[in-house]
Every structure is written in C-alpha cells, then in structure tokens.
C-alpha cells in the first residue's frame, strides 16, 4: 500500500492509502507521479507521497502538519513556541533536553523547562 498526502498551501489536509496497483507506470513499476495523478483525478488538488515507515520525506505526513518542499519533508505541527526544528530529522525538539534520571516530566512552556510530575 502507498500513502499520499493532500497539500493545500503547504498544509497537510488529508492522508489516504492507495493500492500499489493504482500507482504502476507502463513498465509495471511503482511511480509517485502515477500515484499523484491517480489521487488528483479522484479527489483534485496537489498530492505528495508519504512513507508510513518514514523511509523518505523524513516523517509520515500528519493532518495539520506541513510539507516543506525545500526540505522535501513532512513536519508535524510545532508543539510549543520555544521548540526548535532539527534540520536532519525535521522533528521538533525542546530547547532543554529531557532529564535522564528516570523520573517523569512534563514540558512547561512558561519556564521553558521540564517540570517533575508529582505522583
């Protein structure tokens, strides 16, 4: 199965699954271009293939996330204003690493720090 994301103004608005037989070119090879045309003919709009296994385009497309054509990557919505994009993985990271002491923490955006979860 192949997965395609509908992109509107850089935002992922839908993600669908397409049978591999629907994305075969004249030589019987899977083709993103054929898949994009298939999706466009059925639903209209601009479609980009995404990988459930994250084997290309960095991350699996998520509705509300973005497709950055410059990076050729899907990026999830930014969870907090202070978080920073990792240019290699295109994932958001906190400005302070999660503590490695075995305790549970929640991110506190007001203090831009990890706060211990009281149990």
PDB file of C-alpha atoms in Angstrom:
ATOM      1  CA  UNK A   1       0.000   0.000   0.000  1.00  0.00           C
ATOM      2  CA  UNK A   2       1.114   3.525  -0.750  1.00  0.00           C
ATOM      3  CA  UNK A   3       0.214   6.630   1.254  1.00  0.00           C
ATOM      4  CA  UNK A   4      -0.408  10.072  -0.211  1.00  0.00           C
ATOM      5  CA  UNK A   5      -0.942  13.414   1.492  1.00  0.00           C
ATOM      6  CA  UNK A   6      -3.077  16.207   0.072  1.00  0.00           C
ATOM      7  CA  UNK A   7      -1.257  19.526   0.353  1.00  0.00           C
ATOM      8  CA  UNK A   8      -3.066  22.883   0.398  1.00  0.00           C
ATOM      9  CA  UNK A   9      -0.831  25.954   0.782  1.00  0.00           C
ATOM     10  CA  UNK A  10       1.859  23.781   2.380  1.00  0.00           C
ATOM     11  CA  UNK A  11      -0.537  22.239   4.934  1.00  0.00           C
ATOM     12  CA  UNK A  12      -1.451  18.542   5.006  1.00  0.00           C
ATOM     13  CA  UNK A  13      -5.250  18.371   4.817  1.00  0.00           C
ATOM     14  CA  UNK A  14      -5.725  14.654   4.164  1.00  0.00           C
ATOM     15  CA  UNK A  15      -3.761  11.398   4.087  1.00  0.00           C
ATOM     16  CA  UNK A  16      -5.036   8.402   2.122  1.00  0.00           C
ATOM     17  CA  UNK A  17      -3.958   4.853   1.340  1.00  0.00           C
ATOM     18  CA  UNK A  18      -3.733   3.802  -2.304  1.00  0.00           C
ATOM     19  CA  UNK A  19      -3.360   0.255  -3.583  1.00  0.00           C
ATOM     20  CA  UNK A  20       0.042  -0.333  -5.174  1.00  0.00           C
ATOM     21  CA  UNK A  21      -1.668  -1.477  -8.378  1.00  0.00           C
ATOM     22  CA  UNK A  22      -3.014   2.076  -8.791  1.00  0.00           C
ATOM     23  CA  UNK A  23       0.455   3.621  -8.892  1.00  0.00           C
ATOM     24  CA  UNK A  24       2.115   1.417 -11.504  1.00  0.00           C
ATOM     25  CA  UNK A  25       3.626   3.004 -14.600  1.00  0.00           C
ATOM     26  CA  UNK A  26       3.527   1.483 -18.109  1.00  0.00           C
ATOM     27  CA  UNK A  27       6.501  -0.747 -17.216  1.00  0.00           C
ATOM     28  CA  UNK A  28       4.836  -2.088 -14.060  1.00  0.00           C
ATOM     29  CA  UNK A  29       6.994  -0.072 -11.653  1.00  0.00           C
ATOM     30  CA  UNK A  30       5.587   1.885  -8.723  1.00  0.00           C
ATOM     31  CA  UNK A  31       5.621   5.578  -9.570  1.00  0.00           C
ATOM     32  CA  UNK A  32       4.932   8.548  -7.328  1.00  0.00           C
ATOM     33  CA  UNK A  33       3.926  10.593 -10.373  1.00  0.00           C
ATOM     34  CA  UNK A  34       1.312   8.000 -11.355  1.00  0.00           C
ATOM     35  CA  UNK A  35       0.060   7.961  -7.760  1.00  0.00           C
ATOM     36  CA  UNK A  36      -0.146  11.751  -7.618  1.00  0.00           C
ATOM     37  CA  UNK A  37      -2.147  11.783 -10.848  1.00  0.00           C
ATOM     38  CA  UNK A  38      -4.409   8.983  -9.559  1.00  0.00           C
ATOM     39  CA  UNK A  39      -5.178  10.909  -6.352  1.00  0.00           C
ATOM     40  CA  UNK A  40      -5.622  14.179  -8.224  1.00  0.00           C
ATOM     41  CA  UNK A  41      -8.073  12.612 -10.674  1.00  0.00           C
ATOM     42  CA  UNK A  42     -10.144  11.143  -7.833  1.00  0.00           C
ATOM     43  CA  UNK A  43     -10.041  13.977  -5.319  1.00  0.00           C
ATOM     44  CA  UNK A  44      -8.460  17.003  -7.018  1.00  0.00           C
ATOM     45  CA  UNK A  45      -5.640  19.019  -5.546  1.00  0.00           C
ATOM     46  CA  UNK A  46      -1.926  18.519  -5.031  1.00  0.00           C
ATOM     47  CA  UNK A  47      -0.739  15.174  -3.603  1.00  0.00           C
ATOM     48  CA  UNK A  48       2.667  14.067  -2.308  1.00  0.00           C
ATOM     49  CA  UNK A  49       3.635  10.519  -1.373  1.00  0.00           C
ATOM     50  CA  UNK A  50       4.448   9.894   2.267  1.00  0.00           C
ATOM     51  CA  UNK A  51       6.066   6.895   3.905  1.00  0.00           C
ATOM     52  CA  UNK A  52       4.413   5.175   6.867  1.00  0.00           C
ATOM     53  CA  UNK A  53       7.848   3.722   7.653  1.00  0.00           C
ATOM     54  CA  UNK A  54       9.490   7.152   7.272  1.00  0.00           C
ATOM     55  CA  UNK A  55      11.827   5.790   4.585  1.00  0.00           C
ATOM     56  CA  UNK A  56      11.621   9.075   2.688  1.00  0.00           C
ATOM     57  CA  UNK A  57      10.472  12.660   3.315  1.00  0.00           C
ATOM     58  CA  UNK A  58      11.774  12.394   6.915  1.00  0.00           C
ATOM     59  CA  UNK A  59       8.409  11.831   8.640  1.00  0.00           C
ATOM     60  CA  UNK A  60       4.960  10.430   7.941  1.00  0.00           C
ATOM     61  CA  UNK A  61       2.506  13.144   6.948  1.00  0.00           C
ATOM     62  CA  UNK A  62       0.034  14.215   9.633  1.00  0.00           C
ATOM     63  CA  UNK A  63      -3.120  16.236   9.072  1.00  0.00           C
ATOM     64  CA  UNK A  64      -2.423  19.790  10.174  1.00  0.00           C
ATOM     65  CA  UNK A  65       1.312  19.337   9.672  1.00  0.00           C
ATOM     66  CA  UNK A  66       3.241  20.873   6.821  1.00  0.00           C
ATOM     67  CA  UNK A  67       5.032  19.709   3.720  1.00  0.00           C
ATOM     68  CA  UNK A  68       8.230  21.706   3.241  1.00  0.00           C
ATOM     69  CA  UNK A  69       9.140  21.365  -0.434  1.00  0.00           C
ATOM     70  CA  UNK A  70      12.579  22.915   0.121  1.00  0.00           C
ATOM     71  CA  UNK A  71      13.474  20.235   2.672  1.00  0.00           C
ATOM     72  CA  UNK A  72      11.292  17.669   0.862  1.00  0.00           C
ATOM     73  CA  UNK A  73       9.984  16.741   4.302  1.00  0.00           C
ATOM     74  CA  UNK A  74       6.789  16.426   6.286  1.00  0.00           C
ATOM     75  CA  UNK A  75       6.873  18.301   9.584  1.00  0.00           C
ATOM     76  CA  UNK A  76       4.399  17.872  12.439  1.00  0.00           C
ATOM     77  CA  UNK A  77       2.802  20.994  13.934  1.00  0.00           C
ATOM     78  CA  UNK A  78       5.141  22.810  16.335  1.00  0.00           C
ATOM     79  CA  UNK A  79       4.162  21.665  19.844  1.00  0.00           C
ATOM     80  CA  UNK A  80       5.461  24.761  21.686  1.00  0.00           C
ATOM     81  CA  UNK A  81       6.745  28.161  20.540  1.00  0.00           C
ATOM     82  CA  UNK A  82      10.172  27.598  22.125  1.00  0.00           C
ATOM     83  CA  UNK A  83      10.857  24.257  20.441  1.00  0.00           C
ATOM     84  CA  UNK A  84      13.442  24.119  17.657  1.00  0.00           C
ATOM     85  CA  UNK A  85      13.407  22.151  14.407  1.00  0.00           C
ATOM     86  CA  UNK A  86      16.132  19.556  13.956  1.00  0.00           C
ATOM     87  CA  UNK A  87      17.273  20.122  10.373  1.00  0.00           C
ATOM     88  CA  UNK A  88      18.329  16.500   9.934  1.00  0.00           C
ATOM     89  CA  UNK A  89      15.175  14.766  11.195  1.00  0.00           C
ATOM     90  CA  UNK A  90      12.718  17.660  10.691  1.00  0.00           C
ATOM     91  CA  UNK A  91      11.299  16.936  14.137  1.00  0.00           C
ATOM     92  CA  UNK A  92      10.715  19.454  16.910  1.00  0.00           C
ATOM     93  CA  UNK A  93      12.997  19.362  19.946  1.00  0.00           C
ATOM     94  CA  UNK A  94      12.779  21.246  23.228  1.00  0.00           C
ATOM     95  CA  UNK A  95      15.464  23.837  23.882  1.00  0.00           C
ATOM     96  CA  UNK A  96      16.383  21.842  27.022  1.00  0.00           C
ATOM     97  CA  UNK A  97      16.971  18.084  26.881  1.00  0.00           C
ATOM     98  CA  UNK A  98      14.609  15.781  28.735  1.00  0.00           C
ATOM     99  CA  UNK A  99      16.169  14.804  32.088  1.00  0.00           C
ATOM    100  CA  UNK A 100      17.810  11.396  32.134  1.00  0.00           C
ATOM    101  CA  UNK A 101      17.134  10.492  35.762  1.00  0.00           C
ATOM    102  CA  UNK A 102      14.286   8.000  35.344  1.00  0.00           C
ATOM    103  CA  UNK A 103      11.625  10.421  36.615  1.00  0.00           C
ATOM    104  CA  UNK A 104       8.561  11.631  34.661  1.00  0.00           C
ATOM    105  CA  UNK A 105       8.423  15.215  33.439  1.00  0.00           C
ATOM    106  CA  UNK A 106       6.064  17.481  31.525  1.00  0.00           C
ATOM    107  CA  UNK A 107       7.180  20.428  29.433  1.00  0.00           C
ATOM    108  CA  UNK A 108       6.380  23.852  30.935  1.00  0.00           C
ATOM    109  CA  UNK A 109       6.425  26.464  28.205  1.00  0.00           C
ATOM    110  CA  UNK A 110       6.172  29.369  30.660  1.00  0.00           C
ATOM    111  CA  UNK A 111       9.529  28.493  32.192  1.00  0.00           C
ATOM    112  CA  UNK A 112      10.869  26.648  29.124  1.00  0.00           C
ATOM    113  CA  UNK A 113      11.869  23.751  31.349  1.00  0.00           C
ATOM    114  CA  UNK A 114      10.881  20.248  32.316  1.00  0.00           C
ATOM    115  CA  UNK A 115       8.729  20.044  35.430  1.00  0.00           C
ATOM    116  CA  UNK A 116       8.750  16.926  37.578  1.00  0.00           C
ATOM    117  CA  UNK A 117       5.382  15.125  37.597  1.00  0.00           C
ATOM    118  CA  UNK A 118       4.296  14.682  41.205  1.00  0.00           C
ATOM    119  CA  UNK A 119       2.853  11.221  41.742  1.00  0.00           C
TER     120      UNK A 119
END
